[in-house]
PDB file of N, CA, C and O in Angstrom:
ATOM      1  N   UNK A  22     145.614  96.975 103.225  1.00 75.00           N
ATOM      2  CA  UNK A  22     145.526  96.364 104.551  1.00 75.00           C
ATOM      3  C   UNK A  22     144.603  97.187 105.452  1.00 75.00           C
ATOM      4  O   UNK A  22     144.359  98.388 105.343  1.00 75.00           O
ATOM      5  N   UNK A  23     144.188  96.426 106.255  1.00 86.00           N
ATOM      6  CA  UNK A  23     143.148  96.778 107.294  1.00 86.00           C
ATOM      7  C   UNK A  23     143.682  97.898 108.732  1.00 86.00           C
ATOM      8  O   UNK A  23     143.971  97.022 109.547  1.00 86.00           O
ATOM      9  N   UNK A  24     143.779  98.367 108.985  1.00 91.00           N
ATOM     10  CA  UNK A  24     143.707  99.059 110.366  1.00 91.00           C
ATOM     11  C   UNK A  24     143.262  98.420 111.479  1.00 91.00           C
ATOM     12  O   UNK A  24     142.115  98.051 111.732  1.00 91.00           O
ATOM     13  N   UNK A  25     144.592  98.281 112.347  1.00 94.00           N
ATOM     14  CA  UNK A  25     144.145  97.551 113.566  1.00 94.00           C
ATOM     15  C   UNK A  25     143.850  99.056 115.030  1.00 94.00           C
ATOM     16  O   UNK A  25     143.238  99.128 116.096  1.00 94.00           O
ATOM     17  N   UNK A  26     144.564  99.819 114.335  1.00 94.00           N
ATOM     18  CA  UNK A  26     144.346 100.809 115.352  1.00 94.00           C
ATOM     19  C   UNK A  26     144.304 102.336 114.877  1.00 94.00           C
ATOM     20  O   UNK A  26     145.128 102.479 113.974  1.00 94.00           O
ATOM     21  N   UNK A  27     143.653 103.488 115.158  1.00 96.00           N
ATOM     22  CA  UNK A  27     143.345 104.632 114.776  1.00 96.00           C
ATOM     23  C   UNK A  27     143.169 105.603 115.788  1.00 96.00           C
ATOM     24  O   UNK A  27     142.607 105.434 116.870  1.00 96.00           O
ATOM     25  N   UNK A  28     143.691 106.626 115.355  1.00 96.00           N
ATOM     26  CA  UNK A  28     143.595 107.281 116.578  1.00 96.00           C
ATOM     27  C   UNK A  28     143.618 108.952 116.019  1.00 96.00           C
ATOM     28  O   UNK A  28     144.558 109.557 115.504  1.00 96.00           O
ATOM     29  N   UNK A  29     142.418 109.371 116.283  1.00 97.00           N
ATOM     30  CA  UNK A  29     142.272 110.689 115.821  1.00 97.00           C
ATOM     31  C   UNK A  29     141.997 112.073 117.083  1.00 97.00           C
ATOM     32  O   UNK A  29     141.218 112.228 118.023  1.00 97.00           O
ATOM     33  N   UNK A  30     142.725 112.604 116.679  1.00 97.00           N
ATOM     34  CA  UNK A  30     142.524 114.189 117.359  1.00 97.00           C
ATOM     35  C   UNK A  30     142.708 113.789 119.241  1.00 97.00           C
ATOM     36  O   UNK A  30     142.123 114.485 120.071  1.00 97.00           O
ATOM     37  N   UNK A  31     143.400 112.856 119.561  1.00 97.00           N
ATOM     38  CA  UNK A  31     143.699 112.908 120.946  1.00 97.00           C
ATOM     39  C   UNK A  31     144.382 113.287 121.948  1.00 97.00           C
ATOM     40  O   UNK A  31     145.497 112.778 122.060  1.00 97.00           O
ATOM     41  N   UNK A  32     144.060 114.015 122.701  1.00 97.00           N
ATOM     42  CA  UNK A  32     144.590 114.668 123.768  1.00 97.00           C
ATOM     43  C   UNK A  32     144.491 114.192 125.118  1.00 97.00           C
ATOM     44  O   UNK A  32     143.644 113.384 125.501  1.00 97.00           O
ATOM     45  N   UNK A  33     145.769 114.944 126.134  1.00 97.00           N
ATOM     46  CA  UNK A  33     145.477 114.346 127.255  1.00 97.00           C
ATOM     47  C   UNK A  33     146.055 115.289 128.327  1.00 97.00           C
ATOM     48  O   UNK A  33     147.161 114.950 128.749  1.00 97.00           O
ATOM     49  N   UNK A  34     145.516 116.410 128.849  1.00 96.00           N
ATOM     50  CA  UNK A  34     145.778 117.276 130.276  1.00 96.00           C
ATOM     51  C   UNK A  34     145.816 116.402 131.079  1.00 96.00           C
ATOM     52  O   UNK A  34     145.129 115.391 131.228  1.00 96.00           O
ATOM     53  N   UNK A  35     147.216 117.089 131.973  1.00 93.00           N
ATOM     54  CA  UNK A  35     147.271 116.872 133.683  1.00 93.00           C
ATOM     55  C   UNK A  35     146.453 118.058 134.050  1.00 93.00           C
ATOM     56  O   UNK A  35     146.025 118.947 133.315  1.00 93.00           O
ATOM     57  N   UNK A  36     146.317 117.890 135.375  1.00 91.00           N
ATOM     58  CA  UNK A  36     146.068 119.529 136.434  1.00 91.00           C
ATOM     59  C   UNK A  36     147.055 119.669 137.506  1.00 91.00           C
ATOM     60  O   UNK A  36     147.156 118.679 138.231  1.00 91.00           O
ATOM     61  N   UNK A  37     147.859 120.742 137.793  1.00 90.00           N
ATOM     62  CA  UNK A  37     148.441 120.281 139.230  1.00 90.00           C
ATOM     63  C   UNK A  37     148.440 121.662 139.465  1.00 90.00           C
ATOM     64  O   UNK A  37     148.580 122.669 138.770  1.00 90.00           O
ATOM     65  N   UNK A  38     148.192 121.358 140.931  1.00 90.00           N
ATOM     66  CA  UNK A  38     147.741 122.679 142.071  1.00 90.00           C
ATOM     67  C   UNK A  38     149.026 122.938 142.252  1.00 90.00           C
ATOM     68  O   UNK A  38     150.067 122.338 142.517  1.00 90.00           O
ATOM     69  N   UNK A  39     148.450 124.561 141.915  1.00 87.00           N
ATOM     70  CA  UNK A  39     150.131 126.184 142.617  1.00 87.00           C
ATOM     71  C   UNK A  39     149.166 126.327 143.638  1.00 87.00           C
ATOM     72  O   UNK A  39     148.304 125.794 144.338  1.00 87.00           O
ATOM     73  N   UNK A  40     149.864 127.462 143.297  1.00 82.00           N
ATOM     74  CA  UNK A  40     149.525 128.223 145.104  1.00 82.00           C
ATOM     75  C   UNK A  40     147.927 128.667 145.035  1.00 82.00           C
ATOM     76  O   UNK A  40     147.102 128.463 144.144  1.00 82.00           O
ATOM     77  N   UNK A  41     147.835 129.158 145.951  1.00 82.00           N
ATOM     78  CA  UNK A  41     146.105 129.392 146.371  1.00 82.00           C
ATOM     79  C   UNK A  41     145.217 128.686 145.477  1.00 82.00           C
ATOM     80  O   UNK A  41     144.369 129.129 144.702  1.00 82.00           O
ATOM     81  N   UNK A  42     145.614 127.366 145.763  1.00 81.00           N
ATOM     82  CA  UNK A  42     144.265 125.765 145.292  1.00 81.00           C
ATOM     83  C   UNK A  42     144.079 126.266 143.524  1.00 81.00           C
ATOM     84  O   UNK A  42     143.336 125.725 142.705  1.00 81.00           O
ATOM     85  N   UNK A  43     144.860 127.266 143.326  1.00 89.00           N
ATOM     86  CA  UNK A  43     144.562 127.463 141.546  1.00 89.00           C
ATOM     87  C   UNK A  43     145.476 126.316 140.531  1.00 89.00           C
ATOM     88  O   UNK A  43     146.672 126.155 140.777  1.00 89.00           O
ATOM     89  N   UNK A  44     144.838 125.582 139.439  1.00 88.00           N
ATOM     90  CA  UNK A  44     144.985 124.743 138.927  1.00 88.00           C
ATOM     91  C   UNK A  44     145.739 124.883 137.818  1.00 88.00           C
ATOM     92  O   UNK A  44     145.080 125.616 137.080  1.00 88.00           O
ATOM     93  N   UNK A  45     146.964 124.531 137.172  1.00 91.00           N
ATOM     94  CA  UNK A  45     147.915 124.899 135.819  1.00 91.00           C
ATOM     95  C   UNK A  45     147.519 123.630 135.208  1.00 91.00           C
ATOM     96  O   UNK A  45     147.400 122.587 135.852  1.00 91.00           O
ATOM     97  N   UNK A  46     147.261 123.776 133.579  1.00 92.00           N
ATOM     98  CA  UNK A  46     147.173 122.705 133.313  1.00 92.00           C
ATOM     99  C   UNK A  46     148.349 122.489 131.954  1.00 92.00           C
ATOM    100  O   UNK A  46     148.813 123.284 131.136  1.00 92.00           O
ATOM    101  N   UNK A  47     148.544 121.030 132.190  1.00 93.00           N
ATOM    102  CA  UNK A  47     149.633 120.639 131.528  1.00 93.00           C
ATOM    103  C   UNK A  47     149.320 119.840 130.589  1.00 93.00           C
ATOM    104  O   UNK A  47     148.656 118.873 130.961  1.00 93.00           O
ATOM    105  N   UNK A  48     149.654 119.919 129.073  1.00 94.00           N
ATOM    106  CA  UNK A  48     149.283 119.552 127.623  1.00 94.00           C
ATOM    107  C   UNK A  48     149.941 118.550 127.503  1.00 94.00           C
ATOM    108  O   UNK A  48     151.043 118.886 127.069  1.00 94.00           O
ATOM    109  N   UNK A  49     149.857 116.988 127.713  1.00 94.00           N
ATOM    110  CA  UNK A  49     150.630 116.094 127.276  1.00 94.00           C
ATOM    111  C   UNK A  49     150.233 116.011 126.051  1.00 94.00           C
ATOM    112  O   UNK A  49     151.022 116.557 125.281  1.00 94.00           O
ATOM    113  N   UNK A  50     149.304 115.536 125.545  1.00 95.00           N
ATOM    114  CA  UNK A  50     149.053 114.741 124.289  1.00 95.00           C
ATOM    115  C   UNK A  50     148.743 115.853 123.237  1.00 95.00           C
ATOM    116  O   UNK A  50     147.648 115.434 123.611  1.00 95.00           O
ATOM    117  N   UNK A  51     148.608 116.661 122.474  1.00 95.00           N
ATOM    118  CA  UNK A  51     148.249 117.239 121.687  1.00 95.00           C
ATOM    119  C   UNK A  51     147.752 117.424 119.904  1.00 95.00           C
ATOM    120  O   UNK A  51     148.229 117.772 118.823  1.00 95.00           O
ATOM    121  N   UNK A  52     146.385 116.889 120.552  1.00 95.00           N
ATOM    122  CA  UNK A  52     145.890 116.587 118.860  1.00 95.00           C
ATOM    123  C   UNK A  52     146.751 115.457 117.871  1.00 95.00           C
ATOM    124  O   UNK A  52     147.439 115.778 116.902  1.00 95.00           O
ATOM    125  N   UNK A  53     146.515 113.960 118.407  1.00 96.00           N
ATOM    126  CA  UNK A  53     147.838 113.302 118.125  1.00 96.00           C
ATOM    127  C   UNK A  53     146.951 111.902 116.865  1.00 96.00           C
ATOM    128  O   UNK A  53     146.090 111.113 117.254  1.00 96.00           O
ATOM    129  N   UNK A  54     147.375 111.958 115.735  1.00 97.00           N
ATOM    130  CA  UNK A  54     146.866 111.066 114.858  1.00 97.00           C
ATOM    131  C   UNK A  54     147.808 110.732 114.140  1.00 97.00           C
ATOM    132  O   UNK A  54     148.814 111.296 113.710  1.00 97.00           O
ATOM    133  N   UNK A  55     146.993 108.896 113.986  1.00 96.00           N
ATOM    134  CA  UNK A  55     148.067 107.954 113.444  1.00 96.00           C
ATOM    135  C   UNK A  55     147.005 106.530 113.144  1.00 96.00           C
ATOM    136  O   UNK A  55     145.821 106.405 113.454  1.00 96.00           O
ATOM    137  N   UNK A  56     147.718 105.762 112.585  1.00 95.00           N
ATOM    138  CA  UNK A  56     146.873 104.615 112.557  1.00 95.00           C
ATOM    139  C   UNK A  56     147.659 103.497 112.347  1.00 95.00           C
ATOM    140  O   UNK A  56     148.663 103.596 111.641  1.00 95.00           O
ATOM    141  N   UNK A  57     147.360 102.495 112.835  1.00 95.00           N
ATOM    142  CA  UNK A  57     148.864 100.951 112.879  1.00 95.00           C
ATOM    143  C   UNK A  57     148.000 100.342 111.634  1.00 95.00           C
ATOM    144  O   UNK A  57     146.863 100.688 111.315  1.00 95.00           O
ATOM    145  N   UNK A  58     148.637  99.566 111.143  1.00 95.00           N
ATOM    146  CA  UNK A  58     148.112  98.669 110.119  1.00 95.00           C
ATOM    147  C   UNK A  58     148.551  97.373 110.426  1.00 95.00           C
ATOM    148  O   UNK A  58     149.673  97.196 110.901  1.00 95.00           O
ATOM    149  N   UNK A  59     147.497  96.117 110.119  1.00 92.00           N
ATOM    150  CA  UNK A  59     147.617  94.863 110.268  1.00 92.00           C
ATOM    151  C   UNK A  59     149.006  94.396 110.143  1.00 92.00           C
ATOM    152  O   UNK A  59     149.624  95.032 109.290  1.00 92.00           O
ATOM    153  N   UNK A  60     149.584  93.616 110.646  1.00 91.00           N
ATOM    154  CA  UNK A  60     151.338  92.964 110.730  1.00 91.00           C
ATOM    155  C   UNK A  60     152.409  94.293 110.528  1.00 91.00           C
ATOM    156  O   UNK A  60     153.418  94.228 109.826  1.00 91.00           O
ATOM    157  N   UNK A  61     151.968  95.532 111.304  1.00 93.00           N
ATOM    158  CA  UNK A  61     153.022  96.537 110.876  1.00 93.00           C
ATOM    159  C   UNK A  61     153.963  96.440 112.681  1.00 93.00           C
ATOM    160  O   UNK A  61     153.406  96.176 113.747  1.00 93.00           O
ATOM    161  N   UNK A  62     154.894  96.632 112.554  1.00 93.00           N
ATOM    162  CA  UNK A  62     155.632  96.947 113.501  1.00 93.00           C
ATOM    163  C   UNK A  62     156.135  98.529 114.077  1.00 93.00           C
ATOM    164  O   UNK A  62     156.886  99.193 113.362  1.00 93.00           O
ATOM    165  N   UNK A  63     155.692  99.036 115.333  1.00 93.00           N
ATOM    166  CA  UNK A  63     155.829 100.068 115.390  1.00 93.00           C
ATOM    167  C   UNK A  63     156.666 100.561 116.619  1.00 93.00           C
ATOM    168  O   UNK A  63     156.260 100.076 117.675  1.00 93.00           O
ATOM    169  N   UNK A  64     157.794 101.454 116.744  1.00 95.00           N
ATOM    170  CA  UNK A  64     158.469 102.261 117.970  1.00 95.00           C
ATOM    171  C   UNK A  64     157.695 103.530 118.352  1.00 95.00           C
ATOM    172  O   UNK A  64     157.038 104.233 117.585  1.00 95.00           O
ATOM    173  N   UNK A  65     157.906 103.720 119.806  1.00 95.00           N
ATOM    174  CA  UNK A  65     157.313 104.759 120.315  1.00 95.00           C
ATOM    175  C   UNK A  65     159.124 105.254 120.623  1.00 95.00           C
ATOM    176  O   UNK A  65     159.990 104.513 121.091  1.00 95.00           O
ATOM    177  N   UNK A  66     159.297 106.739 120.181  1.00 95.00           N
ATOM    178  CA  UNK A  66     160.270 107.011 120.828  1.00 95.00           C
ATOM    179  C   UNK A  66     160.286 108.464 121.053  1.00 95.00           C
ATOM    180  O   UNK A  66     159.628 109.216 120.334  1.00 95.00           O
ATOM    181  N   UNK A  67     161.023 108.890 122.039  1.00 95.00           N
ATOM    182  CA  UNK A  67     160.886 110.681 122.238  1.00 95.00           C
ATOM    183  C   UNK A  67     161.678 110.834 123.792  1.00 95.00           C
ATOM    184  O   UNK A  67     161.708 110.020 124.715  1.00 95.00           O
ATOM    185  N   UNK A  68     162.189 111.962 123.707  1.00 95.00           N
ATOM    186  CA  UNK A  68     162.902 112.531 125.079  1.00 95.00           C
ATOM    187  C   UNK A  68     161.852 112.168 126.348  1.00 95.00           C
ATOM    188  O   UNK A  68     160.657 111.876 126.383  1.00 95.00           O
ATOM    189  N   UNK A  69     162.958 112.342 127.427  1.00 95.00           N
ATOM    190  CA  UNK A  69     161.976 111.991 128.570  1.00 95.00           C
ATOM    191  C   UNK A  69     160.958 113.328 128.749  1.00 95.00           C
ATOM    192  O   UNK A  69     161.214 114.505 128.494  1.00 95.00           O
ATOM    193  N   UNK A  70     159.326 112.551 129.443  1.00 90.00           N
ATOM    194  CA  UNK A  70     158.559 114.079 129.619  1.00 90.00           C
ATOM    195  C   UNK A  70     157.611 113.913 128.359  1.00 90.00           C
ATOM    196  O   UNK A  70     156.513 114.466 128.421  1.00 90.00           O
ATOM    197  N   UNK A  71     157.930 113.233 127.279  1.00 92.00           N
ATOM    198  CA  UNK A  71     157.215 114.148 126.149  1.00 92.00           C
ATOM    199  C   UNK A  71     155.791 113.017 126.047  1.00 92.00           C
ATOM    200  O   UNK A  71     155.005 113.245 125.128  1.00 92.00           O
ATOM    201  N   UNK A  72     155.529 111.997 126.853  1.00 94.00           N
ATOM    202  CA  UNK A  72     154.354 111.443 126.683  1.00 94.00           C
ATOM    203  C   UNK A  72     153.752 110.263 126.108  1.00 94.00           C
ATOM    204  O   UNK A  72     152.611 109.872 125.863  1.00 94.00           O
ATOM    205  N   UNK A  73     155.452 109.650 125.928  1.00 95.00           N
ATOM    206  CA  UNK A  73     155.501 108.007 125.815  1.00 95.00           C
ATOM    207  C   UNK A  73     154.560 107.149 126.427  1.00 95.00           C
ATOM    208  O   UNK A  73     153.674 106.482 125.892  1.00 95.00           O
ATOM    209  N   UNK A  74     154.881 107.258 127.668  1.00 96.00           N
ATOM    210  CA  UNK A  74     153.548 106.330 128.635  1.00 96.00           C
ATOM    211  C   UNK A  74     152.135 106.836 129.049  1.00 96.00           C
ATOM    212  O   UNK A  74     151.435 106.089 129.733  1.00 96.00           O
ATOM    213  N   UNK A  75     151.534 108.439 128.560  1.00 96.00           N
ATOM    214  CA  UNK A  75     150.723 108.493 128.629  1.00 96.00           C
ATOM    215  C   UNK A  75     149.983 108.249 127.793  1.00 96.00           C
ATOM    216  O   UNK A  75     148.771 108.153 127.987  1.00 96.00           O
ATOM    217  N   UNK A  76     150.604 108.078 126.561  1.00 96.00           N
ATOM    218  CA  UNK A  76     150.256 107.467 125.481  1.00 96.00           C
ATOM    219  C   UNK A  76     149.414 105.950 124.911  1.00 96.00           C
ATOM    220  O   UNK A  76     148.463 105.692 124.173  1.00 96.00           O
ATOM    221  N   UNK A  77     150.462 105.140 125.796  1.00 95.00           N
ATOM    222  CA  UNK A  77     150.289 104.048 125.881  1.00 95.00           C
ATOM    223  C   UNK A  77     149.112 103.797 127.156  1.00 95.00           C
ATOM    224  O   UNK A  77     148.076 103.201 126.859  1.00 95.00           O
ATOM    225  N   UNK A  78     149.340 104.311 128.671  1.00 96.00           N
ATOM    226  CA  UNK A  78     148.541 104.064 129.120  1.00 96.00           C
ATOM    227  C   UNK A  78     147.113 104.167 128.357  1.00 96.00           C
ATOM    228  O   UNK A  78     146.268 103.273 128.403  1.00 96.00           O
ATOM    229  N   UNK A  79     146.993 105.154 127.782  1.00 95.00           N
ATOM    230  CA  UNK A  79     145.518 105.982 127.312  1.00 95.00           C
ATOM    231  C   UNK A  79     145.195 104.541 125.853  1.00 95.00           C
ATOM    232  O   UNK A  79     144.080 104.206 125.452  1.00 95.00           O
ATOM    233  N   UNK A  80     146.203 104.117 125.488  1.00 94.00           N
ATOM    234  CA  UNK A  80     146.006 102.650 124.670  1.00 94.00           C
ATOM    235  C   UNK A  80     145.440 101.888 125.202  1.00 94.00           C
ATOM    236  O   UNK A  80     144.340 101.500 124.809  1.00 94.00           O
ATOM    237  N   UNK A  81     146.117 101.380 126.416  1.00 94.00           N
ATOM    238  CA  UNK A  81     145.619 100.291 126.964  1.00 94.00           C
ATOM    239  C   UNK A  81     144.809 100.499 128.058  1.00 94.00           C
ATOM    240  O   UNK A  81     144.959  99.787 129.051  1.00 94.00           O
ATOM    241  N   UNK A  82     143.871 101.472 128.026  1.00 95.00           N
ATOM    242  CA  UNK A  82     142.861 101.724 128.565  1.00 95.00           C
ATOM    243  C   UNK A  82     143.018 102.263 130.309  1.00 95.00           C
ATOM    244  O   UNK A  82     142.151 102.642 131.096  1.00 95.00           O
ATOM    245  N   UNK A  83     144.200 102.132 130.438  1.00 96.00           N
ATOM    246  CA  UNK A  83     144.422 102.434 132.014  1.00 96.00           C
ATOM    247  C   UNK A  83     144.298 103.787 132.596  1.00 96.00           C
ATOM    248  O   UNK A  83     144.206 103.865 133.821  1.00 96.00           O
ATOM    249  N   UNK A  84     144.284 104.903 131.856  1.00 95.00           N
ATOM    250  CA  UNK A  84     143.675 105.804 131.860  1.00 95.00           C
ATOM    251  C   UNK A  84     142.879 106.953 130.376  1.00 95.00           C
ATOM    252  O   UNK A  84     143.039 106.715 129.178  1.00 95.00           O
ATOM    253  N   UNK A  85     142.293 107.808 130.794  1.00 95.00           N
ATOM    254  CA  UNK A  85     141.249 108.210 129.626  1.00 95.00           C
ATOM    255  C   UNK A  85     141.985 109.467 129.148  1.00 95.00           C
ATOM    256  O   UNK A  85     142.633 110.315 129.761  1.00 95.00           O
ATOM    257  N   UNK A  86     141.649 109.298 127.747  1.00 96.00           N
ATOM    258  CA  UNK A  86     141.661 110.916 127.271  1.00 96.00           C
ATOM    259  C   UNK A  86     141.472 112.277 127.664  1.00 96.00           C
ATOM    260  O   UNK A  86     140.843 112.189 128.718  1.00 96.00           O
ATOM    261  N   UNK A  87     141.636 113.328 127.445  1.00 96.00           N
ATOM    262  CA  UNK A  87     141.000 114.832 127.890  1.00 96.00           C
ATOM    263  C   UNK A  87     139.716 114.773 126.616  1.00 96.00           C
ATOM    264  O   UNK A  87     138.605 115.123 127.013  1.00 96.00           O
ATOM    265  N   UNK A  88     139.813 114.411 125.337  1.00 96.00           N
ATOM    266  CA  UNK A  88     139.056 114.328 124.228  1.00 96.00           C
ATOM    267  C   UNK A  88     139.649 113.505 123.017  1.00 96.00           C
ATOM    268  O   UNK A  88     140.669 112.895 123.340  1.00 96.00           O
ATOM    269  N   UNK A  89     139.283 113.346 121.774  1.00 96.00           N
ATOM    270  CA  UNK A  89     139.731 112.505 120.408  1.00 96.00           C
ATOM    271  C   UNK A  89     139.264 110.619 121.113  1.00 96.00           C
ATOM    272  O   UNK A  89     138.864 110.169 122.188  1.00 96.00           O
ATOM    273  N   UNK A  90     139.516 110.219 120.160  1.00 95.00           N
ATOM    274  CA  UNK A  90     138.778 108.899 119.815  1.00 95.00           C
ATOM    275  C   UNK A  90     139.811 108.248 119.269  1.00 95.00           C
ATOM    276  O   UNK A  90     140.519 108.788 118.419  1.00 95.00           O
ATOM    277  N   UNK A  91     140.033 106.870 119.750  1.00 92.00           N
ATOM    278  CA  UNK A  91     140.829 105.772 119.342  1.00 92.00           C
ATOM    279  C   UNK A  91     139.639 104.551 118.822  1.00 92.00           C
ATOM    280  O   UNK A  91     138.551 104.344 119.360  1.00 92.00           O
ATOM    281  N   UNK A  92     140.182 103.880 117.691  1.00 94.00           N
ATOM    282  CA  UNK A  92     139.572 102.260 117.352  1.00 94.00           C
ATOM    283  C   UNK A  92     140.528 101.127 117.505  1.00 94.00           C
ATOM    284  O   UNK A  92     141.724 101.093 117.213  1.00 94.00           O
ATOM    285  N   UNK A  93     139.765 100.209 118.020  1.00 91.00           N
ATOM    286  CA  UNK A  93     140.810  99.102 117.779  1.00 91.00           C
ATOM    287  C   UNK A  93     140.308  97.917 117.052  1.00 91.00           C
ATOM    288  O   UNK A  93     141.064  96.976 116.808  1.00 91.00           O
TER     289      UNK A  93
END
């Protein structure tokens, strides 16, 4: 079967400002690969925090990667 979706080496930083305007950055996504296959059915599941919806946003295009490459 064919691959409807792929997703190699993707990541996705926050930034959020401490004290004196200096920037911490926060590792949601980390180097994350997988690939769906034609008529497969799939769950996203994981504790709260760990990057369910940034996940998905970064799927459905609503926001971008830090780096890695998705196909659809």
């Amino acid at each position: 079967m064919a691959a409807i979706i792929e997703v190699h080496n993707l990541k996705r930083n926050y930034y959020k400002l401490i004290k004196n305007d200096t920037k911490q950055e926060i590792k949601v996504l980390k180097n994350l690969n997988f690939s769906i296959e034609e008529n497969e059915f799939v769950g996203i599941m994981g504790k709260s925090g760990c990057g369910k919806t940034t996940l998905l946003k970064v799927l459905g295009l609503i926001d971008r990667p830090t780096s890695g490459v998705f196909y659809f």
